[in-house]
Coordinates of C-alpha atoms (C1' of nucleotides) in Angstrom, one line a residue:
Chain B
X1 CA -7.3 10.0 9.6
X2 CA -3.8 9.1 10.6
X3 CA -5.3 7.2 13.5
X4 CA -5.0 3.5 13.6
X5 CA -8.3 1.7 14.6
X6 CA -6.6 -0.2 17.4
X7 CA -10.0 -1.1 19.0
X8 CA -10.9 -3.1 16.0
X9 CA -8.0 -5.5 16.5
X10 CA -6.9 -8.0 19.1
X11 CA -4.5 -7.2 21.9
X12 CA -2.0 -9.6 20.3
X13 CA -2.3 -7.8 17.0
X14 CA -1.8 -4.5 18.6
X15 CA 1.1 -5.6 20.7
X16 CA 3.1 -7.0 17.9
X17 CA 2.3 -4.0 15.8
X18 CA 3.6 -1.7 18.5
X19 CA 6.8 -3.7 19.0
X20 CA 7.5 -3.6 15.3
X21 CA 6.7 0.1 15.1
X22 CA 9.3 0.8 17.8
X23 CA 11.9 -1.0 15.6
X24 CA 10.7 0.2 12.3
X25 CA 13.0 3.2 11.9
X26 CA 16.6 3.2 10.6
X27 CA 17.9 5.3 13.5
X28 CA 16.4 2.8 16.0
X29 CA 17.7 -0.1 14.0
X30 CA 21.1 1.5 14.2
X31 CA 20.8 2.0 17.9
X32 CA 19.9 -1.7 18.4
X33 CA 22.8 -2.7 16.2
X34 CA 25.2 -0.5 18.2
X35 CA 24.0 -1.9 21.5
X36 CA 24.6 -5.4 20.1
X37 CA 28.1 -4.5 18.9
X38 CA 29.6 -3.0 22.0
X39 CA 30.6 -5.7 24.4
X40 CA 29.1 -4.3 27.5
X41 CA 26.0 -2.3 28.0
X42 CA 26.7 1.1 26.7
X43 CA 25.6 4.6 27.6
X44 CA 25.0 7.8 25.8
X45 CA 27.8 7.7 23.3
X46 CA 25.2 6.5 20.9
X47 CA 24.9 10.2 20.3
X48 CA 28.5 10.3 19.1
X49 CA 28.0 7.2 17.0
X50 CA 24.9 8.3 15.1
X51 CA 24.4 11.4 12.8
X52 CA 21.5 12.7 14.8
X53 CA 21.2 15.4 17.4
X54 CA 21.1 14.5 21.1
X55 CA 17.4 15.3 21.6
X56 CA 16.5 13.1 18.6
X57 CA 18.5 10.2 20.0
X58 CA 17.0 10.7 23.4
X59 CA 13.5 10.6 21.8
X60 CA 14.3 7.4 20.0
X61 CA 15.7 5.8 23.1
X62 CA 12.5 6.8 24.9
X63 CA 10.4 5.0 22.3
X64 CA 12.5 1.9 22.5
X65 CA 12.2 2.1 26.3
X66 CA 8.4 2.5 26.2
X67 CA 8.1 -0.5 24.0
X68 CA 10.3 -2.4 26.5
X69 CA 12.8 -3.2 23.8
X70 CA 15.6 -1.6 25.8
X71 CA 16.1 -0.6 29.4
X72 CA 18.2 2.0 31.0
X73 CA 19.9 2.1 34.4
X74 CA 21.3 5.2 35.9
X75 CA 25.1 5.0 36.4
X76 CA 26.5 8.1 37.9
X77 CA 26.2 11.0 35.6
X78 CA 25.1 8.9 32.6
X79 CA 22.6 6.2 31.8
X80 CA 23.4 2.7 30.7
X81 CA 21.0 1.3 28.1
X82 CA 20.8 -2.2 27.0
X83 CA 18.6 -4.5 25.0
X84 CA 15.8 -6.4 26.8
X85 CA 16.3 -9.9 25.5
X86 CA 12.9 -11.1 26.7
X87 CA 11.2 -8.7 24.3
X88 CA 13.5 -9.6 21.5
X89 CA 12.8 -13.3 22.1
X90 CA 9.1 -12.6 21.9
X91 CA 9.5 -11.0 18.5
X92 CA 11.8 -13.7 17.3
X93 CA 9.2 -16.3 18.3
X94 CA 6.5 -14.5 16.4
X95 CA 8.4 -14.7 13.2
X96 CA 9.5 -18.2 13.9
X97 CA 5.8 -19.1 14.2
X98 CA 5.0 -17.5 10.9
X99 CA 7.9 -19.3 9.1
X100 CA 6.8 -22.6 10.5
X101 CA 3.2 -22.1 9.3
X102 CA 4.5 -21.1 5.9
X103 CA 6.5 -24.3 5.5
X104 CA 3.2 -26.2 5.3
X105 CA 1.8 -24.1 2.5
X106 CA 2.4 -23.5 -1.1
X107 CA 1.4 -20.3 -2.9
Chain Q
X1 CA 10.7 17.0 10.4
X2 CA 8.6 13.9 9.9
X3 CA 11.2 12.8 7.4
X4 CA 13.5 10.0 8.3
X5 CA 17.2 10.7 7.5
X6 CA 17.6 7.5 5.4
X7 CA 20.7 8.8 3.7
X8 CA 22.5 8.8 7.1
X9 CA 22.0 5.0 7.6
X10 CA 23.2 1.9 5.8
X11 CA 21.2 0.1 3.2
X12 CA 20.7 -2.8 5.5
X13 CA 19.4 -0.6 8.3
X14 CA 16.9 1.1 5.9
X15 CA 15.9 -2.2 4.4
X16 CA 15.0 -3.8 7.8
X17 CA 13.3 -0.6 8.9
X18 CA 11.1 -0.6 5.8
X19 CA 10.2 -4.3 6.2
X20 CA 9.2 -3.8 9.8
X21 CA 7.4 -0.6 9.0
X22 CA 5.3 -2.5 6.5
X23 CA 4.3 -5.0 9.3
X24 CA 4.0 -2.4 12.1
X25 CA 0.3 -1.9 11.9
X26 CA -2.5 -4.0 13.5
X27 CA -4.5 -4.1 10.3
X28 CA -1.5 -5.4 8.4
X29 CA -0.7 -7.9 11.2
X30 CA -4.3 -9.1 10.9
X31 CA -4.0 -9.4 7.2
X32 CA -0.9 -11.6 7.6
X33 CA -2.5 -13.7 10.2
X34 CA -5.5 -14.2 8.0
X35 CA -3.3 -15.2 5.0
X36 CA -1.6 -17.7 7.3
X37 CA -4.9 -19.1 8.6
X38 CA -6.6 -19.9 5.4
X39 CA -5.3 -23.1 3.9
X40 CA -4.8 -21.9 0.4
X41 CA -3.8 -18.6 -0.9
X42 CA -6.7 -16.4 -0.5
X43 CA -8.2 -13.5 -2.4
X44 CA -10.1 -10.3 -1.6
X45 CA -12.4 -11.6 1.1
X46 CA -9.9 -10.1 3.5
X47 CA -12.3 -7.1 3.1
X48 CA -15.1 -9.2 4.7
X49 CA -12.8 -10.4 7.4
X50 CA -11.5 -7.1 8.7
X51 CA -13.5 -4.1 10.0
X52 CA -12.0 -1.7 7.5
X53 CA -13.4 -0.3 4.3
X54 CA -12.3 -1.8 1.0
X55 CA -10.1 1.1 -0.1
X56 CA -8.3 1.0 3.2
X57 CA -7.6 -2.8 2.8
X58 CA -6.5 -2.2 -0.7
X59 CA -4.0 0.4 0.5
X60 CA -2.7 -1.9 3.2
X61 CA -2.3 -4.7 0.7
X62 CA -0.4 -2.3 -1.6
X63 CA 2.0 -1.5 1.2
X64 CA 2.6 -5.1 2.0
X65 CA 3.1 -5.8 -1.7
X66 CA 5.6 -2.9 -2.1
X67 CA 7.6 -4.2 0.8
X68 CA 7.6 -7.6 -0.9
X69 CA 5.9 -9.2 2.1
X70 CA 3.0 -10.5 0.0
X71 CA 2.4 -11.0 -3.7
X72 CA -0.8 -11.0 -5.7
X73 CA -1.7 -12.9 -8.8
X74 CA -4.7 -12.1 -10.9
X75 CA -7.2 -14.9 -11.0
X76 CA -10.2 -14.1 -13.1
X77 CA -12.1 -11.2 -11.6
X78 CA -10.2 -11.3 -8.3
X79 CA -6.7 -11.2 -7.1
X80 CA -5.0 -13.9 -5.1
X81 CA -2.7 -12.6 -2.4
X82 CA -0.2 -14.7 -0.5
X83 CA 2.7 -14.3 1.8
X84 CA 6.2 -14.2 0.3
X85 CA 8.1 -16.7 2.5
X86 CA 11.5 -15.5 1.4
X87 CA 10.9 -12.1 2.8
X88 CA 9.5 -13.6 6.0
X89 CA 12.5 -15.8 6.3
X90 CA 14.8 -12.8 5.9
X91 CA 13.0 -11.0 8.8
X92 CA 13.1 -14.2 10.9
X93 CA 16.9 -14.5 10.4
X94 CA 17.4 -10.9 11.4
X95 CA 15.8 -11.5 14.8
X96 CA 17.5 -14.9 15.1
X97 CA 20.8 -13.1 14.7
X98 CA 19.9 -10.6 17.4
X99 CA 18.8 -13.3 19.8
X100 CA 22.0 -15.2 19.2
X101 CA 24.2 -12.2 19.9
X102 CA 22.2 -11.5 23.0
X103 CA 22.9 -14.9 24.4
X104 CA 26.6 -14.0 24.8
X105 CA 25.9 -10.9 26.8
X106 CA 24.7 -9.9 30.1
X107 CA 23.1 -6.6 31.0
Chain P
dT1 C1' -22.8 -4.6 -25.2
dT2 C1' -24.6 -4.0 -20.8
dT3 C1' -24.3 -5.5 -16.2
dT4 C1' -22.1 -7.1 -12.2
dA5 C1' -18.3 -8.1 -9.2
dT6 C1' -13.6 -7.1 -7.7
dT7 C1' -9.8 -4.3 -6.9
dA8 C1' -7.3 0.2 -7.5
dT9 C1' -6.8 5.1 -7.4
dC10 C1' -7.8 10.0 -6.1
dG11 C1' -8.7 13.4 -3.0
dT12 C1' -9.0 14.8 1.5
dA13 C1' -9.3 15.2 6.7
dA14 C1' -7.4 13.8 11.0
dT15 C1' -3.6 12.4 13.4
dA16 C1' 1.3 10.6 14.0
dT17 C1' 6.2 10.7 13.3
dT18 C1' 10.7 12.7 12.7
dG19 C1' 14.1 16.0 13.8
dC20 C1' 16.1 19.9 16.1
dA21 C1' 17.0 24.3 18.8
dA22 C1' 16.3 25.9 23.1
dT23 C1' 16.0 24.9 27.6
dA24 C1' 15.4 22.2 31.8
dT25 C1' 16.9 18.7 34.9
dA26 C1' 20.2 15.8 37.4
dT27 C1' 24.4 14.4 39.1
dA28 C1' 29.5 14.5 39.6
dA29 C1' 33.5 17.2 40.1
dA30 C1' 35.9 21.3 41.5
Chain J
dT1 C1' 28.2 26.3 45.9
dT2 C1' 29.6 26.7 41.3
dT3 C1' 30.8 24.4 37.2
dA4 C1' 30.7 20.9 33.9
dT5 C1' 28.7 16.8 31.8
dA6 C1' 24.9 13.9 30.6
dT7 C1' 20.2 13.2 29.5
dA8 C1' 15.3 14.7 29.2
dT9 C1' 11.6 17.8 27.9
dT10 C1' 9.2 21.4 25.3
dG11 C1' 7.7 23.5 21.2
dC12 C1' 7.5 23.6 16.6
dA13 C1' 7.9 22.8 11.5
dA14 C1' 8.0 19.4 7.9
dT15 C1' 6.4 15.3 6.4
dA16 C1' 4.2 10.6 6.7
dT17 C1' 0.4 7.6 7.8
dT18 C1' -4.3 6.1 8.3
dA19 C1' -9.0 5.9 6.9
dC20 C1' -12.7 6.5 3.8
dG21 C1' -16.1 8.3 0.2
dA22 C1' -16.3 8.8 -4.5
dT23 C1' -14.9 7.0 -8.6
dA24 C1' -12.1 4.6 -12.0
dA25 C1' -10.4 0.4 -14.0
dT26 C1' -10.7 -4.5 -15.1
dA27 C1' -12.7 -8.6 -16.3
dA28 C1' -16.3 -12.2 -16.2
dA29 C1' -21.2 -13.1 -17.0
dA30 C1' -25.6 -12.2 -19.0

DNA sequence: TTTTATTATCGTAATATTGCAATATATAAA
DNA sequence: TTTATATATTGCAATATTACGATAATAAAA
């Protein structure tokens, strides 16, 4: 049905799935990598960097923003986007936890 | 167009996006959590654990398997699935790298 | 061999995602 | 105020994902 049965799962399971979904796209991975690369918090020249049209980039940025993975502040004519490290830390911890549990297992 | 322009991005970007896509679903998050919880490597009673039909679970397991996140070995009548820790470590390292880079920035 | 249990595949319906052209909005500069 | 620049929104087409019933495939047990 194309619809995920979110009600059937815990809030935590849905939360992590939503965070990962926001990152699970090569364009959005590239946006994150670009934001990491540039020294300071960068604005809309992501459009010049990536081979996608401006509305497409804007849409990807919106999804990342909705997931709280990036945040944008208005700066004159343009908008300055940057990564929300708290959210990234949350994701990192999730996988750290998985790796820890895996160390005590065999397969 | 519903189609991701994979050709426009690097192999690394596509790889991480595909790994995260495989994990970016609450049912698959739940499957991973279940595989982590049970002491030994467990078989198809994931179906009894989750509120989804058997073909749906089978499909999710296939996606996780294709992404190399889990692996299954035939064991008599049933199949024993378990998490591939190498892949999980790879994902963990990716987020570790992001967090590290973020520590040297401000926003 | 027949039965039973376990997992996979097929086909299909409902919904979601991706991408872009066209256009709107917002703000700075002239 | 007009113009230019930057970003967002709308609408749509193409494709992907999710879920499941029906059914197939596989292998142990009877």
